[in-house]
Coordinates of C-alpha atoms in Angstrom, one line a residue:
X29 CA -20.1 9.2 17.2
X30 CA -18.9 5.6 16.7
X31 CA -15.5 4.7 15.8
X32 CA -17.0 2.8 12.5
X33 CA -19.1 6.3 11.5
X34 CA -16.0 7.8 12.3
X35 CA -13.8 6.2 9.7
X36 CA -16.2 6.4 7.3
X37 CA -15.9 10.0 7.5
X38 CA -12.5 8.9 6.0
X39 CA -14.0 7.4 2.8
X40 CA -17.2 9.5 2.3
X41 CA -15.6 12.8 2.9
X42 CA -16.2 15.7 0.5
X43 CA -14.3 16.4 -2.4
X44 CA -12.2 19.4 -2.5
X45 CA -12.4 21.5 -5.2
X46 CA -9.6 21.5 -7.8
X47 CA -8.7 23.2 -11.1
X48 CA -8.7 20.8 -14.0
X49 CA -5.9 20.8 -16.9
X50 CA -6.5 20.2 -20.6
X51 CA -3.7 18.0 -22.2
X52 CA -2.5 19.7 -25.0
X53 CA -3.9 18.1 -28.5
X54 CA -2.4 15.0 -30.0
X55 CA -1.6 14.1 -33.6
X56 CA -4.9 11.6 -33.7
X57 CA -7.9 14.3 -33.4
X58 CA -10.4 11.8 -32.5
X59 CA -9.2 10.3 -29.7
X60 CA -10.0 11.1 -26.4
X61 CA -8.5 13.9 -23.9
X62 CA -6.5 12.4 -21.1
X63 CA -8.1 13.2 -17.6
X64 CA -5.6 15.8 -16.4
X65 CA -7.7 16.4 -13.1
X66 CA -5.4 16.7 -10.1
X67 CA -6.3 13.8 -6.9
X68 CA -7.3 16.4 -4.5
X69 CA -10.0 16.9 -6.7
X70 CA -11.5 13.9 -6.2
X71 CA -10.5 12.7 -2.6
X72 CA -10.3 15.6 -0.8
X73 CA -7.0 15.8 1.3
X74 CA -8.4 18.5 3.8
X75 CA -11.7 16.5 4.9
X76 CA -9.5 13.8 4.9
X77 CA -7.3 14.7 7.4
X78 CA -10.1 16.5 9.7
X79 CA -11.9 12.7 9.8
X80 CA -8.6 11.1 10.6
X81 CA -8.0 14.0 13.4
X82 CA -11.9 13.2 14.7
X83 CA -10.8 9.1 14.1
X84 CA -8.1 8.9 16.5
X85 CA -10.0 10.9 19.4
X86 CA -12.8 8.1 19.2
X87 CA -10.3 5.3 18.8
X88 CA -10.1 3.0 22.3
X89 CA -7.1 3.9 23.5
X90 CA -7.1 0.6 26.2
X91 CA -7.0 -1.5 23.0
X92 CA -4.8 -2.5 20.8
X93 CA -5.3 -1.7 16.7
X94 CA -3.4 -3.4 14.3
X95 CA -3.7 -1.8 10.3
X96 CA -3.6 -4.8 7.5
X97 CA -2.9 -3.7 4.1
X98 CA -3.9 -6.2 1.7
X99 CA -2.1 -6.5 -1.7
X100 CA -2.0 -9.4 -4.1
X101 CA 0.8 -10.6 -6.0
X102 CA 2.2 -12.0 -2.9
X103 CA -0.3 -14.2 -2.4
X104 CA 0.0 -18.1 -2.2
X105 CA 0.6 -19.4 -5.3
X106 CA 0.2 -16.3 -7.2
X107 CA 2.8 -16.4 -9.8
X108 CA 1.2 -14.4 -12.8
X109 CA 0.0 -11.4 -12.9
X110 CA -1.6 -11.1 -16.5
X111 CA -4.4 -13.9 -15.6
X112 CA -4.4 -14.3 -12.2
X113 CA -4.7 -10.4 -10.4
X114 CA -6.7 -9.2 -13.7
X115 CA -10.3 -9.2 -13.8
X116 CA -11.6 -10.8 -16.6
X117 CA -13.4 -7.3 -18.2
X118 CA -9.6 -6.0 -18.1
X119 CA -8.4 -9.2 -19.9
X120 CA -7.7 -11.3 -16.7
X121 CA -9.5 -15.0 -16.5
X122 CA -11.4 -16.2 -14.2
X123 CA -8.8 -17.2 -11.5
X124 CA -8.8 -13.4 -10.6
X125 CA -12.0 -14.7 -8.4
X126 CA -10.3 -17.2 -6.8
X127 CA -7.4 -14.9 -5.6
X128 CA -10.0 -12.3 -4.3
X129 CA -10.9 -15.3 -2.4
X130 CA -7.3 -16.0 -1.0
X131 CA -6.4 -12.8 0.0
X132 CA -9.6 -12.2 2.0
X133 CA -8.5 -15.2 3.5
X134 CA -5.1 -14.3 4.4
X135 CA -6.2 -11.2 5.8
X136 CA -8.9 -13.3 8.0
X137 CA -6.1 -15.8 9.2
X138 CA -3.9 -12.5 10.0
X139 CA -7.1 -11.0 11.9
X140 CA -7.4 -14.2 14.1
X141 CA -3.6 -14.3 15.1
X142 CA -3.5 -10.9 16.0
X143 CA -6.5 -11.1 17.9
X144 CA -5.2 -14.4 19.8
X145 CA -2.1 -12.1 20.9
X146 CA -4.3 -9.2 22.5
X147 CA -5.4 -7.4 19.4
X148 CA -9.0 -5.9 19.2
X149 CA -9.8 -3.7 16.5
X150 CA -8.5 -4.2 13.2
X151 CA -8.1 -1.9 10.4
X152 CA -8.0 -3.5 6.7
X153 CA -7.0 -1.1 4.0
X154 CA -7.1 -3.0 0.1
X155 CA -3.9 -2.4 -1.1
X156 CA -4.1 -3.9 -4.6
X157 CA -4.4 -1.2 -7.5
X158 CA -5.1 -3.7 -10.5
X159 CA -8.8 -3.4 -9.9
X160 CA -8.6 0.3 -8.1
X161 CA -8.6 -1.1 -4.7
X162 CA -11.8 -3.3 -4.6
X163 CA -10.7 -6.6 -4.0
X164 CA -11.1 -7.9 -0.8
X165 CA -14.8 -10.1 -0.9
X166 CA -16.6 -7.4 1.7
X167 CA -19.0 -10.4 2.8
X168 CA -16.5 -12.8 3.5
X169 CA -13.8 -10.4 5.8
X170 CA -14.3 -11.0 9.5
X171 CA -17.0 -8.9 10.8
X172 CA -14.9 -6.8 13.1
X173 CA -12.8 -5.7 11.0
X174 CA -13.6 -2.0 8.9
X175 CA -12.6 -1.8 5.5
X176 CA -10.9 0.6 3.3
X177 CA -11.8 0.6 -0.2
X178 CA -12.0 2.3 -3.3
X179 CA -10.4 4.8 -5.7
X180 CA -9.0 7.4 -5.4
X181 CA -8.1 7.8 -2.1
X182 CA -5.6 9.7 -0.3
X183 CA -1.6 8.2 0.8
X184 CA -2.8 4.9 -1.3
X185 CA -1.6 2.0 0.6
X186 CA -1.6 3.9 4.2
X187 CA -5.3 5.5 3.7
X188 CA -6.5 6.6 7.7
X189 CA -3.3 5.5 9.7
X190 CA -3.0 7.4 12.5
X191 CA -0.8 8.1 15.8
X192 CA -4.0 5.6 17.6
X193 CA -2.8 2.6 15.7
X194 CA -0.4 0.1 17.3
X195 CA 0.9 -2.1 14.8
X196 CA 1.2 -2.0 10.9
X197 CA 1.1 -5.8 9.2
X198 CA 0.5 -6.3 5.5
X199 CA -0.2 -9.6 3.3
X200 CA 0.3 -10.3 -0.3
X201 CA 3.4 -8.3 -0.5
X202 CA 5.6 -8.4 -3.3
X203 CA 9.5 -7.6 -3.6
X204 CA 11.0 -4.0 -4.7
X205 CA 11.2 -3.2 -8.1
X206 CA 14.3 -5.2 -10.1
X207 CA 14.7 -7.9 -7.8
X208 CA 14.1 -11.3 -8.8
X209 CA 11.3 -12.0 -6.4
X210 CA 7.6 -13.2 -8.4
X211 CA 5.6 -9.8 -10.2
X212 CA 8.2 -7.9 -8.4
X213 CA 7.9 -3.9 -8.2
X214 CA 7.0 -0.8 -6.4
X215 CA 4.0 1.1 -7.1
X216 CA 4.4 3.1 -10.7
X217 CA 8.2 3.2 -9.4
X218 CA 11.5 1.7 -10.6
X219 CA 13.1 3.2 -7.4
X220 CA 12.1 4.7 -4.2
X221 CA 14.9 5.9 -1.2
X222 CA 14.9 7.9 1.6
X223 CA 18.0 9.4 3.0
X224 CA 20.0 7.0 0.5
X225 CA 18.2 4.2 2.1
X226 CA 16.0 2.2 -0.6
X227 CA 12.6 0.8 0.2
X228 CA 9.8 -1.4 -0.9
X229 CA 6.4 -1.0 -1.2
X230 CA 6.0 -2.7 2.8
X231 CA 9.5 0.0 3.8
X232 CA 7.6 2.7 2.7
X233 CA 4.7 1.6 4.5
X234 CA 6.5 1.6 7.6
X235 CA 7.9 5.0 6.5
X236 CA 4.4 6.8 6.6
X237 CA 4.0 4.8 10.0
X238 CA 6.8 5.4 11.6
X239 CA 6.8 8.8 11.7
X240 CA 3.4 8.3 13.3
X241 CA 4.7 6.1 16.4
X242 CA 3.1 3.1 14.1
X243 CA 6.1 -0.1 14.3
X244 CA 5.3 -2.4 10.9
X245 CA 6.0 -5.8 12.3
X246 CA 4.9 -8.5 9.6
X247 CA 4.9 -8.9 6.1
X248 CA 3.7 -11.7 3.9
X249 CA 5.0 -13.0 0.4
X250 CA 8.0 -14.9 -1.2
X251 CA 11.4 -15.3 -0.2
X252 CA 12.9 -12.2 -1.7
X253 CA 10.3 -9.9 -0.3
X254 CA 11.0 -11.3 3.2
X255 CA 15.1 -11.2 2.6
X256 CA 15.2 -7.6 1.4
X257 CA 12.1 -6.4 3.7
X258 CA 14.1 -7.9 6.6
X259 CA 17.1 -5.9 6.0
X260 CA 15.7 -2.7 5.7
X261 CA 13.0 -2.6 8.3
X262 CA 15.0 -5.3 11.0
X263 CA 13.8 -8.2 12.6
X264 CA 10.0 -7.9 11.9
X265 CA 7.8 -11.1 12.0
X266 CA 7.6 -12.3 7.9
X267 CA 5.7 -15.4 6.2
X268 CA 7.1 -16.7 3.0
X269 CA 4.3 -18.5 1.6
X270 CA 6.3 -19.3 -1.7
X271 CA 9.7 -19.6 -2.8
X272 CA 10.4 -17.4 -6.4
X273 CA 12.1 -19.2 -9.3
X274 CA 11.6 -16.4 -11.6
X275 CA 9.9 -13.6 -11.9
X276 CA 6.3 -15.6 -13.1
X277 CA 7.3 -18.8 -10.8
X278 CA 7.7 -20.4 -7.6
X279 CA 7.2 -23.1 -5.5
X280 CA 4.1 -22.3 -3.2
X281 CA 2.9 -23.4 0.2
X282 CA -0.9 -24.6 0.1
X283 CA -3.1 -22.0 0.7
X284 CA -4.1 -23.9 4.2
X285 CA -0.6 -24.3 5.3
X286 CA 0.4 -20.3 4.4
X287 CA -3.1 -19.5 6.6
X288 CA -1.5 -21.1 9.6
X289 CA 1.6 -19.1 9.2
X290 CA 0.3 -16.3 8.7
X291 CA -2.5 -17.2 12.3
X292 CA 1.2 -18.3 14.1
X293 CA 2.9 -14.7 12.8
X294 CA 0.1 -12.3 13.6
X295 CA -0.1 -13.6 16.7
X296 CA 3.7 -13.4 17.7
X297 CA 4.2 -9.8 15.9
X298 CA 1.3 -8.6 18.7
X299 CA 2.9 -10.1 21.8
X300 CA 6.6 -8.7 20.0
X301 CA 5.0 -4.8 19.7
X302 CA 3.0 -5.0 23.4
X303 CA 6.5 -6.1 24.6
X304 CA 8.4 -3.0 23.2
X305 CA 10.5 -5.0 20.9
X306 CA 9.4 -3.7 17.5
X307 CA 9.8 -0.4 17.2
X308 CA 8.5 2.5 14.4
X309 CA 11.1 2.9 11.4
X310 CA 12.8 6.4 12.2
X311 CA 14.7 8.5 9.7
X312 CA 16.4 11.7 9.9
X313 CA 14.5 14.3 9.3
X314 CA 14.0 16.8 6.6
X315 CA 14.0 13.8 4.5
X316 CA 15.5 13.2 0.9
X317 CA 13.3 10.9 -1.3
X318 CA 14.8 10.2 -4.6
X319 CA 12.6 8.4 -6.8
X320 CA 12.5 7.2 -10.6
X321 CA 9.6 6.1 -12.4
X322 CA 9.1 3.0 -14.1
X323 CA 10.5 2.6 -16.9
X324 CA 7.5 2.6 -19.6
X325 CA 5.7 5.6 -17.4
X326 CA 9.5 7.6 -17.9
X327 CA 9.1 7.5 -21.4
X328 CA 5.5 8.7 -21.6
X329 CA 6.7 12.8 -22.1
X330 CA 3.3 14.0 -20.5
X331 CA 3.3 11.3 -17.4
X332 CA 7.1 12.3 -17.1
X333 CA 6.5 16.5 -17.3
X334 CA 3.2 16.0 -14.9
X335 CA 4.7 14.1 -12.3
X336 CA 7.9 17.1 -12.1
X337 CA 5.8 19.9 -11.7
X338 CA 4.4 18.4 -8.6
X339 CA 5.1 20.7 -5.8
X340 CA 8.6 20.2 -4.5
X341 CA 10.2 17.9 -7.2
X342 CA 13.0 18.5 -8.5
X343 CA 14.6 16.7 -11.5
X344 CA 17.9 14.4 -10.4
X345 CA 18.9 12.0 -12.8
X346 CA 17.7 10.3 -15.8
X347 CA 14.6 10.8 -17.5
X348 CA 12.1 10.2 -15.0
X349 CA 14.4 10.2 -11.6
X350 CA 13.3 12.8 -9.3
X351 CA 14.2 14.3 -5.4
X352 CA 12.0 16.1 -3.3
X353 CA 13.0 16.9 0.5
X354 CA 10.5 17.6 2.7
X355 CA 9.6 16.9 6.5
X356 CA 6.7 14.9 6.0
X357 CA 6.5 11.4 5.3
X358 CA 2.5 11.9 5.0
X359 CA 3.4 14.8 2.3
X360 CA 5.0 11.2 0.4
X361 CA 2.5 9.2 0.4
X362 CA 0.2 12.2 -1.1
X363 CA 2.7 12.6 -3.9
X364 CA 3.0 8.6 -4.4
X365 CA -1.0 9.0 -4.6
X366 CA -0.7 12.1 -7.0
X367 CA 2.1 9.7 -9.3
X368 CA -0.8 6.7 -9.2
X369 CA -3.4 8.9 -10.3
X370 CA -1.3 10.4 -12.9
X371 CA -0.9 6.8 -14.3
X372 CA -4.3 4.6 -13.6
X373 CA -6.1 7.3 -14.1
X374 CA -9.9 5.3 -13.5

């Protein structure tokens, strides 16, 4: 079987069966019952990980993958987040277009770099949750490349990385939750460490991948996301394709300019990894996540009670904060995908 039908298997894999929960009824009789269904019930976590197993056998071991995840509020010239990474049937205007546009772009000009610096298959995994995940423009991503889409889907942001892959890169990336980087934040998060070491939404990435073998060595975004990214994860390959003023303002590189960054990057962070300079982010293992949920989600008494009866987590904190240990860094990114789906809920 082909490597594409292979990692298809990924996305089309059946469901797994799963019991579903009735939220107790609220004071307003009429409205409607939240959907209390647990993710596994919808993605299927075992299939999941059988067409991952079946992926990396088929994967070319003489090349050389690289992984893109593709968010958006890192984008050039994004600043808003209301208007610009909304679609307009959410409330969003019409600019949401035009950024679908840019970060297919971004990803393309990533694609060609890597692939001037020895890459040759590429892996592109839409990492943006405002519009469940479908964002990049499918007929406008360089043909070569497969594509990861859709929602739900298991470990969110690091859907089908596996021990095959050689490099982790993401664009559009946005700085950690309370920093004063533009649309700043971390998944439904206020804060995320492991081992007392805290993370952003690119550290946890190279989190799940490191424990895989898989170095992340380039992320793309403002100035605060490449500071703080830098000093967690080391000297990785990073693009700042705007400087933040605030948290809704910056001053931005055209998009043309941040494409030729992004081509120069890609193409140094692939001749960095096939040298053995960038390595995979390593912690101690059994690892000790503490986590708190955003702020707004803390306050919501059902979001708050579902998310700690989630196997392993154990209240630690204020309302909301969390730690689970567990030696598993895939087992996080399921329970960051079980927190998401508690609060998007499609």
């Amino acid at each position: 079987m082909s490597r594409r039908l292979l990692l298809a298997a990924v996305l089309l894999a059946p469901c797994a069966a799963g019991a579903q929960a009735t939220r107790p009824a609220t004071a307003t009789p009429a409205a409607a019952p939240r959907d209390t269904s647990p993710p596994s019930a919808h993605h299927g976590v075992l299939e999941y990980q059988e067409a991952r197993r079946k992926l990396e056998l088929d994967m070319q071991r003489g090349g050389f993958t690289v992984y893109i995840i593709g968010d958006m509020e890192g984008l050039a010239a994004v600043v808003r987040n209301a208007t610009e990474m909304r679609p307009e049937y959410r409330g969003g205007t019409a600019q949401h277009e035009r950024f679908r546009e840019e970060l297919t772009d971004e990803i393309n000009a990533v694609i060609a770099g890597a692939r001037a610096g020895g890459a040759t298959q590429f892996i592109v995994n839409d990492g943006h949750g405002g519009t469940l995940f479908r964002n990049v423009l499918v007929d406008k991503l360089d043909p070569e490349a497969i594509l990861i889409r859709g929602y739900p889907k298991p470990i969110v942001m690091s859907t089908g990385i596996n021990p095959m892959v050689d490099a982790m890169m993401m664009v559009g990336a946005h700085a950690n939750a309370g920093s004063p980087g533009v649309i700043s934040h971390s998944f439904a998060l206020d804060s995320f460490m492991v081992n007392g070491k805290v993370l952003n939404e690119s550290g946890i990435a190279a989190f799940i991948g490191g424990e895989m073998g898989v170095p992340f060595v380039l992320t793309a975004g403002d100035d605060v996301l490449a500071a703080e990214t830098k000093e967690m994860l080391g000297p990785i390959e990073t693009v700042i394709v705007k400087t933040a003023l605030s948290g809704s303002a910056a001053i931005n590189h055209s998009p043309a300019r941040s494409h030729q960054m992004l081509r120069a990057a890609a193409e140094r962070a692939v001749r960095r990894t096939r040298a053995g300079h960038l390595k995979p982010l390593v912690f101690e293992k059994p690892y000790r996540v503490h986590l708190c949920l955003r702020r707004q989600y803390a306050n919501d008494e059902w979001i708050r009670t579902t998310v700690g009866k989630f196997d392993g987590m154990v209240a630690d904190g204020g309302p909301g904060c969390f730690t689970i240990v567990t030696p598993s860094a895939e087992r996080i990114g399921t329970l960051l995908n079980e927190i998401e789906w508690t609060v998007l809920k499609p």
